[in-house]
Amino acid sequence: MDASLPMSKYIPAIVVGFLAAVLVSFGLGAFVAAYGADAGYLPSFLGLMVGVFAAYIMANLAGTRRAKAATPEQKQAVLDFRPEPGQALLIIFREGFVGKAVGMDLSVNDRFIAQIKSPRFTAVSVAPGGHKVSMAFGGLAGKQNKPTVEGFIAKPGDVVAFRAVMQMGALKNRIVVERIESRETLSLRLKPMTMIAPEAQASV
């Protein structure tokens, strides 16, 4: 999915920021006035700061959308590490606190698969051969985080698992990706997570 969004997607963020600024300014001003004090420009300044912060947070979430959870049967099939006949199983999961509420777009061979927050995971079947997994953010978060691409080669019956964590940087954040080989480790990490149902399969 394209990390860029039309400006109309940011209107709710602007509205929330404006309302937060107004409420804080008037609320703080009324509170100070009730005690007969003169706060000067402080209520307006604090209101502006709160409004900007609220708009910033909402703009970061502009590319995030509701995702459908997988059924218990779908999740259990993944936890049993059962690829479809002649296919490989690709598992991608997120961990970490940084940006956990922002949805990460996942694509396989440039085909959108799912969007996951942290800590969540998704899984798809892939055909034997070479593939690439793309991970990126939408909304304002997309401009602050470098997208990443991981290549891999799958054989029939393989279970390929990637762990993604957002890492903060000086100018831009980045997505750190680690391949998990141990099925025991993978099982322990995935069991408490919500699985997100893929919107499309990648068996190409």
JSON list of C-alpha atoms in Angstrom, two decimals:
[
{"chain": "A", "resi": 1, "resn": "MET", "atom": "CA", "xyz": [0.00, 0.00, 0.00]},
{"chain": "A", "resi": 2, "resn": "ASP", "atom": "CA", "xyz": [1.11, 3.55, -0.66]},
{"chain": "A", "resi": 3, "resn": "ALA", "atom": "CA", "xyz": [2.47, 5.21, 2.45]},
{"chain": "A", "resi": 4, "resn": "SER", "atom": "CA", "xyz": [1.13, 8.57, 1.26]},
{"chain": "A", "resi": 5, "resn": "LEU", "atom": "CA", "xyz": [-2.43, 9.59, 2.04]},
{"chain": "A", "resi": 6, "resn": "PRO", "atom": "CA", "xyz": [-4.72, 12.29, 0.64]},
{"chain": "A", "resi": 7, "resn": "MET", "atom": "CA", "xyz": [-4.90, 15.44, 2.74]},
{"chain": "A", "resi": 8, "resn": "SER", "atom": "CA", "xyz": [-8.53, 14.69, 3.58]},
{"chain": "A", "resi": 9, "resn": "LYS", "atom": "CA", "xyz": [-7.28, 11.79, 5.75]},
{"chain": "A", "resi": 10, "resn": "TYR", "atom": "CA", "xyz": [-5.60, 14.32, 8.03]},
{"chain": "A", "resi": 11, "resn": "ILE", "atom": "CA", "xyz": [-8.70, 16.46, 8.59]},
{"chain": "A", "resi": 12, "resn": "PRO", "atom": "CA", "xyz": [-9.79, 14.48, 11.71]},
{"chain": "A", "resi": 13, "resn": "ALA", "atom": "CA", "xyz": [-6.31, 14.99, 13.19]},
{"chain": "A", "resi": 14, "resn": "ILE", "atom": "CA", "xyz": [-6.51, 18.74, 12.58]},
{"chain": "A", "resi": 15, "resn": "VAL", "atom": "CA", "xyz": [-10.01, 18.91, 14.09]},
{"chain": "A", "resi": 16, "resn": "VAL", "atom": "CA", "xyz": [-8.95, 16.94, 17.18]},
{"chain": "A", "resi": 17, "resn": "GLY", "atom": "CA", "xyz": [-5.92, 19.16, 17.63]},
{"chain": "A", "resi": 18, "resn": "PHE", "atom": "CA", "xyz": [-8.00, 22.33, 17.33]},
{"chain": "A", "resi": 19, "resn": "LEU", "atom": "CA", "xyz": [-10.61, 21.11, 19.81]},
{"chain": "A", "resi": 20, "resn": "ALA", "atom": "CA", "xyz": [-7.92, 20.02, 22.27]},
{"chain": "A", "resi": 21, "resn": "ALA", "atom": "CA", "xyz": [-6.27, 23.44, 22.03]},
{"chain": "A", "resi": 22, "resn": "VAL", "atom": "CA", "xyz": [-9.56, 25.28, 22.60]},
{"chain": "A", "resi": 23, "resn": "LEU", "atom": "CA", "xyz": [-10.63, 23.10, 25.53]},
{"chain": "A", "resi": 24, "resn": "VAL", "atom": "CA", "xyz": [-7.29, 23.34, 27.31]},
{"chain": "A", "resi": 25, "resn": "SER", "atom": "CA", "xyz": [-6.99, 27.10, 26.73]},
{"chain": "A", "resi": 26, "resn": "PHE", "atom": "CA", "xyz": [-10.47, 27.92, 27.97]},
{"chain": "A", "resi": 27, "resn": "GLY", "atom": "CA", "xyz": [-10.43, 25.32, 30.73]},
{"chain": "A", "resi": 28, "resn": "LEU", "atom": "CA", "xyz": [-7.11, 26.45, 32.15]},
{"chain": "A", "resi": 29, "resn": "GLY", "atom": "CA", "xyz": [-8.03, 30.09, 31.72]},
{"chain": "A", "resi": 30, "resn": "ALA", "atom": "CA", "xyz": [-11.31, 29.62, 33.61]},
{"chain": "A", "resi": 31, "resn": "PHE", "atom": "CA", "xyz": [-9.56, 27.68, 36.36]},
{"chain": "A", "resi": 32, "resn": "VAL", "atom": "CA", "xyz": [-6.97, 30.42, 36.90]},
{"chain": "A", "resi": 33, "resn": "ALA", "atom": "CA", "xyz": [-9.59, 33.18, 36.72]},
{"chain": "A", "resi": 34, "resn": "ALA", "atom": "CA", "xyz": [-11.64, 31.41, 39.40]},
{"chain": "A", "resi": 35, "resn": "TYR", "atom": "CA", "xyz": [-8.80, 32.09, 41.82]},
{"chain": "A", "resi": 36, "resn": "GLY", "atom": "CA", "xyz": [-8.57, 35.71, 40.76]},
{"chain": "A", "resi": 37, "resn": "ALA", "atom": "CA", "xyz": [-5.17, 35.32, 39.14]},
{"chain": "A", "resi": 38, "resn": "ASP", "atom": "CA", "xyz": [-3.95, 36.53, 35.77]},
{"chain": "A", "resi": 39, "resn": "ALA", "atom": "CA", "xyz": [-2.27, 33.77, 33.80]},
{"chain": "A", "resi": 40, "resn": "GLY", "atom": "CA", "xyz": [-1.52, 35.96, 30.80]},
{"chain": "A", "resi": 41, "resn": "TYR", "atom": "CA", "xyz": [-0.76, 33.98, 27.67]},
{"chain": "A", "resi": 42, "resn": "LEU", "atom": "CA", "xyz": [-0.02, 30.74, 29.53]},
{"chain": "A", "resi": 43, "resn": "PRO", "atom": "CA", "xyz": [-3.42, 29.07, 28.93]},
{"chain": "A", "resi": 44, "resn": "SER", "atom": "CA", "xyz": [-3.23, 29.85, 25.21]},
{"chain": "A", "resi": 45, "resn": "PHE", "atom": "CA", "xyz": [0.35, 28.63, 24.98]},
{"chain": "A", "resi": 46, "resn": "LEU", "atom": "CA", "xyz": [-0.35, 25.37, 26.80]},
{"chain": "A", "resi": 47, "resn": "GLY", "atom": "CA", "xyz": [-3.52, 24.88, 24.77]},
{"chain": "A", "resi": 48, "resn": "LEU", "atom": "CA", "xyz": [-1.53, 25.31, 21.57]},
{"chain": "A", "resi": 49, "resn": "MET", "atom": "CA", "xyz": [1.08, 22.80, 22.71]},
{"chain": "A", "resi": 50, "resn": "VAL", "atom": "CA", "xyz": [-1.58, 20.22, 23.65]},
{"chain": "A", "resi": 51, "resn": "GLY", "atom": "CA", "xyz": [-3.39, 20.81, 20.36]},
{"chain": "A", "resi": 52, "resn": "VAL", "atom": "CA", "xyz": [-0.25, 20.33, 18.29]},
{"chain": "A", "resi": 53, "resn": "PHE", "atom": "CA", "xyz": [0.63, 17.17, 20.20]},
{"chain": "A", "resi": 54, "resn": "ALA", "atom": "CA", "xyz": [-2.89, 15.75, 19.80]},
{"chain": "A", "resi": 55, "resn": "ALA", "atom": "CA", "xyz": [-2.91, 16.52, 16.06]},
{"chain": "A", "resi": 56, "resn": "TYR", "atom": "CA", "xyz": [0.53, 14.93, 15.70]},
{"chain": "A", "resi": 57, "resn": "ILE", "atom": "CA", "xyz": [-0.57, 11.70, 17.39]},
{"chain": "A", "resi": 58, "resn": "MET", "atom": "CA", "xyz": [-3.76, 11.50, 15.33]},
{"chain": "A", "resi": 59, "resn": "ALA", "atom": "CA", "xyz": [-1.87, 12.19, 12.09]},
{"chain": "A", "resi": 60, "resn": "ASN", "atom": "CA", "xyz": [0.49, 9.31, 12.89]},
{"chain": "A", "resi": 61, "resn": "LEU", "atom": "CA", "xyz": [-2.55, 7.06, 13.22]},
{"chain": "A", "resi": 62, "resn": "ALA", "atom": "CA", "xyz": [-4.15, 8.29, 9.99]},
{"chain": "A", "resi": 63, "resn": "GLY", "atom": "CA", "xyz": [-2.90, 5.28, 8.05]},
{"chain": "A", "resi": 64, "resn": "THR", "atom": "CA", "xyz": [-4.06, 2.78, 10.67]},
{"chain": "A", "resi": 65, "resn": "ARG", "atom": "CA", "xyz": [-7.29, 0.91, 10.11]},
{"chain": "A", "resi": 66, "resn": "ARG", "atom": "CA", "xyz": [-9.33, -1.77, 11.74]},
{"chain": "A", "resi": 67, "resn": "ALA", "atom": "CA", "xyz": [-8.05, -5.25, 11.04]},
{"chain": "A", "resi": 68, "resn": "LYS", "atom": "CA", "xyz": [-10.02, -8.47, 11.22]},
{"chain": "A", "resi": 69, "resn": "ALA", "atom": "CA", "xyz": [-8.78, -11.02, 13.73]},
{"chain": "A", "resi": 70, "resn": "ALA", "atom": "CA", "xyz": [-8.23, -14.56, 12.50]},
{"chain": "A", "resi": 71, "resn": "THR", "atom": "CA", "xyz": [-10.46, -17.36, 13.74]},
{"chain": "A", "resi": 72, "resn": "PRO", "atom": "CA", "xyz": [-9.20, -19.64, 16.52]},
{"chain": "A", "resi": 73, "resn": "GLU", "atom": "CA", "xyz": [-8.91, -22.39, 13.89]},
{"chain": "A", "resi": 74, "resn": "GLN", "atom": "CA", "xyz": [-6.74, -20.21, 11.65]},
{"chain": "A", "resi": 75, "resn": "LYS", "atom": "CA", "xyz": [-4.49, -19.27, 14.54]},
{"chain": "A", "resi": 76, "resn": "GLN", "atom": "CA", "xyz": [-4.14, -22.86, 15.73]},
{"chain": "A", "resi": 77, "resn": "ALA", "atom": "CA", "xyz": [-3.19, -24.02, 12.23]},
{"chain": "A", "resi": 78, "resn": "VAL", "atom": "CA", "xyz": [-0.36, -21.49, 12.24]},
{"chain": "A", "resi": 79, "resn": "LEU", "atom": "CA", "xyz": [0.72, -22.43, 15.77]},
{"chain": "A", "resi": 80, "resn": "ASP", "atom": "CA", "xyz": [0.86, -26.05, 14.61]},
{"chain": "A", "resi": 81, "resn": "PHE", "atom": "CA", "xyz": [3.18, -24.89, 11.79]},
{"chain": "A", "resi": 82, "resn": "ARG", "atom": "CA", "xyz": [1.20, -26.68, 9.11]},
{"chain": "A", "resi": 83, "resn": "PRO", "atom": "CA", "xyz": [1.94, -25.26, 5.64]},
{"chain": "A", "resi": 84, "resn": "GLU", "atom": "CA", "xyz": [-0.53, -26.10, 2.90]},
{"chain": "A", "resi": 85, "resn": "PRO", "atom": "CA", "xyz": [0.52, -29.04, 0.72]},
{"chain": "A", "resi": 86, "resn": "GLY", "atom": "CA", "xyz": [3.33, -28.01, -1.61]},
{"chain": "A", "resi": 87, "resn": "GLN", "atom": "CA", "xyz": [3.54, -24.56, -0.02]},
{"chain": "A", "resi": 88, "resn": "ALA", "atom": "CA", "xyz": [5.60, -22.77, 2.63]},
{"chain": "A", "resi": 89, "resn": "LEU", "atom": "CA", "xyz": [4.21, -20.85, 5.59]},
{"chain": "A", "resi": 90, "resn": "LEU", "atom": "CA", "xyz": [5.27, -17.22, 6.07]},
{"chain": "A", "resi": 91, "resn": "ILE", "atom": "CA", "xyz": [4.73, -15.69, 9.52]},
{"chain": "A", "resi": 92, "resn": "ILE", "atom": "CA", "xyz": [5.33, -12.02, 10.34]},
{"chain": "A", "resi": 93, "resn": "PHE", "atom": "CA", "xyz": [4.90, -10.64, 13.85]},
{"chain": "A", "resi": 94, "resn": "ARG", "atom": "CA", "xyz": [5.52, -7.36, 15.65]},
{"chain": "A", "resi": 95, "resn": "GLU", "atom": "CA", "xyz": [6.87, -6.73, 19.12]},
{"chain": "A", "resi": 96, "resn": "GLY", "atom": "CA", "xyz": [7.96, -3.62, 21.00]},
{"chain": "A", "resi": 97, "resn": "PHE", "atom": "CA", "xyz": [6.35, -0.59, 22.61]},
{"chain": "A", "resi": 98, "resn": "VAL", "atom": "CA", "xyz": [7.51, 2.10, 20.17]},
{"chain": "A", "resi": 99, "resn": "GLY", "atom": "CA", "xyz": [4.73, 2.86, 17.69]},
{"chain": "A", "resi": 100, "resn": "LYS", "atom": "CA", "xyz": [2.71, -0.14, 18.86]},
{"chain": "A", "resi": 101, "resn": "ALA", "atom": "CA", "xyz": [-0.65, 1.50, 18.04]},
{"chain": "A", "resi": 102, "resn": "VAL", "atom": "CA", "xyz": [0.40, 2.41, 14.48]},
{"chain": "A", "resi": 103, "resn": "GLY", "atom": "CA", "xyz": [-0.50, -0.15, 11.84]},
{"chain": "A", "resi": 104, "resn": "MET", "atom": "CA", "xyz": [2.36, -1.60, 9.79]},
{"chain": "A", "resi": 105, "resn": "ASP", "atom": "CA", "xyz": [1.49, -2.50, 6.19]},
{"chain": "A", "resi": 106, "resn": "LEU", "atom": "CA", "xyz": [2.82, -5.86, 5.05]},
{"chain": "A", "resi": 107, "resn": "SER", "atom": "CA", "xyz": [3.22, -6.83, 1.41]},
{"chain": "A", "resi": 108, "resn": "VAL", "atom": "CA", "xyz": [4.61, -9.95, -0.20]},
{"chain": "A", "resi": 109, "resn": "ASN", "atom": "CA", "xyz": [5.96, -9.54, -3.73]},
{"chain": "A", "resi": 110, "resn": "ASP", "atom": "CA", "xyz": [4.32, -6.07, -3.78]},
{"chain": "A", "resi": 111, "resn": "ARG", "atom": "CA", "xyz": [0.92, -7.57, -2.95]},
{"chain": "A", "resi": 112, "resn": "PHE", "atom": "CA", "xyz": [-0.71, -6.17, 0.20]},
{"chain": "A", "resi": 113, "resn": "ILE", "atom": "CA", "xyz": [-1.31, -8.90, 2.76]},
{"chain": "A", "resi": 114, "resn": "ALA", "atom": "CA", "xyz": [-2.30, -7.34, 6.08]},
{"chain": "A", "resi": 115, "resn": "GLN", "atom": "CA", "xyz": [-1.73, -4.53, 8.53]},
{"chain": "A", "resi": 116, "resn": "ILE", "atom": "CA", "xyz": [-0.58, -5.35, 12.04]},
{"chain": "A", "resi": 117, "resn": "LYS", "atom": "CA", "xyz": [0.01, -3.44, 15.25]},
{"chain": "A", "resi": 118, "resn": "SER", "atom": "CA", "xyz": [2.22, -4.60, 18.11]},
{"chain": "A", "resi": 119, "resn": "PRO", "atom": "CA", "xyz": [2.04, -7.26, 19.50]},
{"chain": "A", "resi": 120, "resn": "ARG", "atom": "CA", "xyz": [0.22, -9.04, 16.68]},
{"chain": "A", "resi": 121, "resn": "PHE", "atom": "CA", "xyz": [1.01, -11.37, 13.81]},
{"chain": "A", "resi": 122, "resn": "THR", "atom": "CA", "xyz": [-0.27, -12.66, 10.52]},
{"chain": "A", "resi": 123, "resn": "ALA", "atom": "CA", "xyz": [0.57, -15.62, 8.30]},
{"chain": "A", "resi": 124, "resn": "VAL", "atom": "CA", "xyz": [0.17, -16.55, 4.63]},
{"chain": "A", "resi": 125, "resn": "SER", "atom": "CA", "xyz": [1.02, -19.41, 2.33]},
{"chain": "A", "resi": 126, "resn": "VAL", "atom": "CA", "xyz": [3.75, -18.80, -0.25]},
{"chain": "A", "resi": 127, "resn": "ALA", "atom": "CA", "xyz": [4.79, -20.88, -3.21]},
{"chain": "A", "resi": 128, "resn": "PRO", "atom": "CA", "xyz": [8.28, -22.38, -3.33]},
{"chain": "A", "resi": 129, "resn": "GLY", "atom": "CA", "xyz": [10.88, -19.96, -4.69]},
{"chain": "A", "resi": 130, "resn": "GLY", "atom": "CA", "xyz": [12.18, -16.47, -4.03]},
{"chain": "A", "resi": 131, "resn": "HIS", "atom": "CA", "xyz": [10.02, -13.80, -2.39]},
{"chain": "A", "resi": 132, "resn": "LYS", "atom": "CA", "xyz": [10.29, -10.36, -0.83]},
{"chain": "A", "resi": 133, "resn": "VAL", "atom": "CA", "xyz": [8.45, -9.00, 2.20]},
{"chain": "A", "resi": 134, "resn": "SER", "atom": "CA", "xyz": [7.88, -5.24, 2.38]},
{"chain": "A", "resi": 135, "resn": "MET", "atom": "CA", "xyz": [7.08, -3.48, 5.66]},
{"chain": "A", "resi": 136, "resn": "ALA", "atom": "CA", "xyz": [6.03, 0.16, 5.84]},
{"chain": "A", "resi": 137, "resn": "PHE", "atom": "CA", "xyz": [3.79, 2.61, 7.69]},
{"chain": "A", "resi": 138, "resn": "GLY", "atom": "CA", "xyz": [1.07, 4.88, 6.35]},
{"chain": "A", "resi": 139, "resn": "GLY", "atom": "CA", "xyz": [-0.10, 8.31, 7.48]},
{"chain": "A", "resi": 140, "resn": "LEU", "atom": "CA", "xyz": [2.40, 10.74, 8.99]},
{"chain": "A", "resi": 141, "resn": "ALA", "atom": "CA", "xyz": [4.19, 7.73, 10.51]},
{"chain": "A", "resi": 142, "resn": "GLY", "atom": "CA", "xyz": [5.14, 6.69, 6.99]},
{"chain": "A", "resi": 143, "resn": "LYS", "atom": "CA", "xyz": [7.23, 9.83, 6.58]},
{"chain": "A", "resi": 144, "resn": "GLN", "atom": "CA", "xyz": [9.05, 9.21, 9.86]},
{"chain": "A", "resi": 145, "resn": "ASN", "atom": "CA", "xyz": [9.88, 5.54, 9.41]},
{"chain": "A", "resi": 146, "resn": "LYS", "atom": "CA", "xyz": [12.05, 3.99, 6.73]},
{"chain": "A", "resi": 147, "resn": "PRO", "atom": "CA", "xyz": [10.31, 1.11, 4.98]},
{"chain": "A", "resi": 148, "resn": "THR", "atom": "CA", "xyz": [12.20, -2.15, 4.77]},
{"chain": "A", "resi": 149, "resn": "VAL", "atom": "CA", "xyz": [12.33, -5.13, 2.43]},
{"chain": "A", "resi": 150, "resn": "GLU", "atom": "CA", "xyz": [13.45, -8.65, 3.33]},
{"chain": "A", "resi": 151, "resn": "GLY", "atom": "CA", "xyz": [14.10, -11.32, 0.74]},
{"chain": "A", "resi": 152, "resn": "PHE", "atom": "CA", "xyz": [13.90, -15.06, 1.33]},
{"chain": "A", "resi": 153, "resn": "ILE", "atom": "CA", "xyz": [13.77, -18.37, -0.52]},
{"chain": "A", "resi": 154, "resn": "ALA", "atom": "CA", "xyz": [11.11, -20.88, 0.50]},
{"chain": "A", "resi": 155, "resn": "LYS", "atom": "CA", "xyz": [10.93, -24.61, -0.05]},
{"chain": "A", "resi": 156, "resn": "PRO", "atom": "CA", "xyz": [7.81, -26.78, 0.26]},
{"chain": "A", "resi": 157, "resn": "GLY", "atom": "CA", "xyz": [7.03, -27.38, 3.94]},
{"chain": "A", "resi": 158, "resn": "ASP", "atom": "CA", "xyz": [9.20, -24.49, 5.17]},
{"chain": "A", "resi": 159, "resn": "VAL", "atom": "CA", "xyz": [8.11, -22.18, 7.98]},
{"chain": "A", "resi": 160, "resn": "VAL", "atom": "CA", "xyz": [9.64, -18.73, 7.45]},
{"chain": "A", "resi": 161, "resn": "ALA", "atom": "CA", "xyz": [9.15, -16.30, 10.34]},
{"chain": "A", "resi": 162, "resn": "PHE", "atom": "CA", "xyz": [10.16, -12.65, 10.68]},
{"chain": "A", "resi": 163, "resn": "ARG", "atom": "CA", "xyz": [10.03, -10.50, 13.82]},
{"chain": "A", "resi": 164, "resn": "ALA", "atom": "CA", "xyz": [9.64, -6.75, 13.24]},
{"chain": "A", "resi": 165, "resn": "VAL", "atom": "CA", "xyz": [10.39, -4.03, 15.81]},
{"chain": "A", "resi": 166, "resn": "MET", "atom": "CA", "xyz": [10.29, -0.27, 15.32]},
{"chain": "A", "resi": 167, "resn": "GLN", "atom": "CA", "xyz": [13.53, 1.34, 16.45]},
{"chain": "A", "resi": 168, "resn": "MET", "atom": "CA", "xyz": [13.79, 5.10, 17.03]},
{"chain": "A", "resi": 169, "resn": "GLY", "atom": "CA", "xyz": [16.52, 7.03, 15.23]},
{"chain": "A", "resi": 170, "resn": "ALA", "atom": "CA", "xyz": [17.92, 10.57, 15.27]},
{"chain": "A", "resi": 171, "resn": "LEU", "atom": "CA", "xyz": [16.25, 11.66, 12.01]},
{"chain": "A", "resi": 172, "resn": "LYS", "atom": "CA", "xyz": [14.08, 8.70, 11.03]},
{"chain": "A", "resi": 173, "resn": "ASN", "atom": "CA", "xyz": [12.90, 5.59, 12.78]},
{"chain": "A", "resi": 174, "resn": "ARG", "atom": "CA", "xyz": [13.57, 2.24, 11.20]},
{"chain": "A", "resi": 175, "resn": "ILE", "atom": "CA", "xyz": [12.04, -1.19, 11.18]},
{"chain": "A", "resi": 176, "resn": "VAL", "atom": "CA", "xyz": [14.43, -3.82, 12.52]},
{"chain": "A", "resi": 177, "resn": "VAL", "atom": "CA", "xyz": [13.70, -7.29, 11.15]},
{"chain": "A", "resi": 178, "resn": "GLU", "atom": "CA", "xyz": [14.96, -10.56, 12.57]},
{"chain": "A", "resi": 179, "resn": "ARG", "atom": "CA", "xyz": [14.40, -14.03, 11.18]},
{"chain": "A", "resi": 180, "resn": "ILE", "atom": "CA", "xyz": [13.31, -16.52, 13.85]},
{"chain": "A", "resi": 181, "resn": "GLU", "atom": "CA", "xyz": [14.46, -20.08, 13.21]},
{"chain": "A", "resi": 182, "resn": "SER", "atom": "CA", "xyz": [13.44, -21.81, 16.46]},
{"chain": "A", "resi": 183, "resn": "ARG", "atom": "CA", "xyz": [9.89, -23.08, 16.32]},
{"chain": "A", "resi": 184, "resn": "GLU", "atom": "CA", "xyz": [9.82, -23.38, 20.11]},
{"chain": "A", "resi": 185, "resn": "THR", "atom": "CA", "xyz": [10.72, -19.70, 20.49]},
{"chain": "A", "resi": 186, "resn": "LEU", "atom": "CA", "xyz": [8.25, -18.77, 17.79]},
{"chain": "A", "resi": 187, "resn": "SER", "atom": "CA", "xyz": [5.43, -20.70, 19.44]},
{"chain": "A", "resi": 188, "resn": "LEU", "atom": "CA", "xyz": [6.04, -19.06, 22.82]},
{"chain": "A", "resi": 189, "resn": "ARG", "atom": "CA", "xyz": [5.93, -15.60, 21.29]},
{"chain": "A", "resi": 190, "resn": "LEU", "atom": "CA", "xyz": [2.91, -16.12, 19.07]},
{"chain": "A", "resi": 191, "resn": "LYS", "atom": "CA", "xyz": [0.58, -17.89, 21.50]},
{"chain": "A", "resi": 192, "resn": "PRO", "atom": "CA", "xyz": [-0.39, -14.80, 23.56]},
{"chain": "A", "resi": 193, "resn": "MET", "atom": "CA", "xyz": [-0.72, -12.59, 20.46]},
{"chain": "A", "resi": 194, "resn": "THR", "atom": "CA", "xyz": [-3.78, -11.81, 18.37]},
{"chain": "A", "resi": 195, "resn": "MET", "atom": "CA", "xyz": [-3.50, -13.14, 14.85]},
{"chain": "A", "resi": 196, "resn": "ILE", "atom": "CA", "xyz": [-4.71, -10.84, 12.10]},
{"chain": "A", "resi": 197, "resn": "ALA", "atom": "CA", "xyz": [-6.39, -12.57, 9.17]},
{"chain": "A", "resi": 198, "resn": "PRO", "atom": "CA", "xyz": [-4.59, -11.86, 5.89]},
{"chain": "A", "resi": 199, "resn": "GLU", "atom": "CA", "xyz": [-6.62, -9.93, 3.32]},
{"chain": "A", "resi": 200, "resn": "ALA", "atom": "CA", "xyz": [-4.98, -11.89, 0.51]},
{"chain": "A", "resi": 201, "resn": "GLN", "atom": "CA", "xyz": [-2.86, -14.96, 0.11]},
{"chain": "A", "resi": 202, "resn": "ALA", "atom": "CA", "xyz": [0.61, -14.76, -1.37]},
{"chain": "A", "resi": 203, "resn": "SER", "atom": "CA", "xyz": [0.84, -18.21, -2.91]},
{"chain": "A", "resi": 204, "resn": "VAL", "atom": "CA", "xyz": [2.32, -17.06, -6.22]}
]
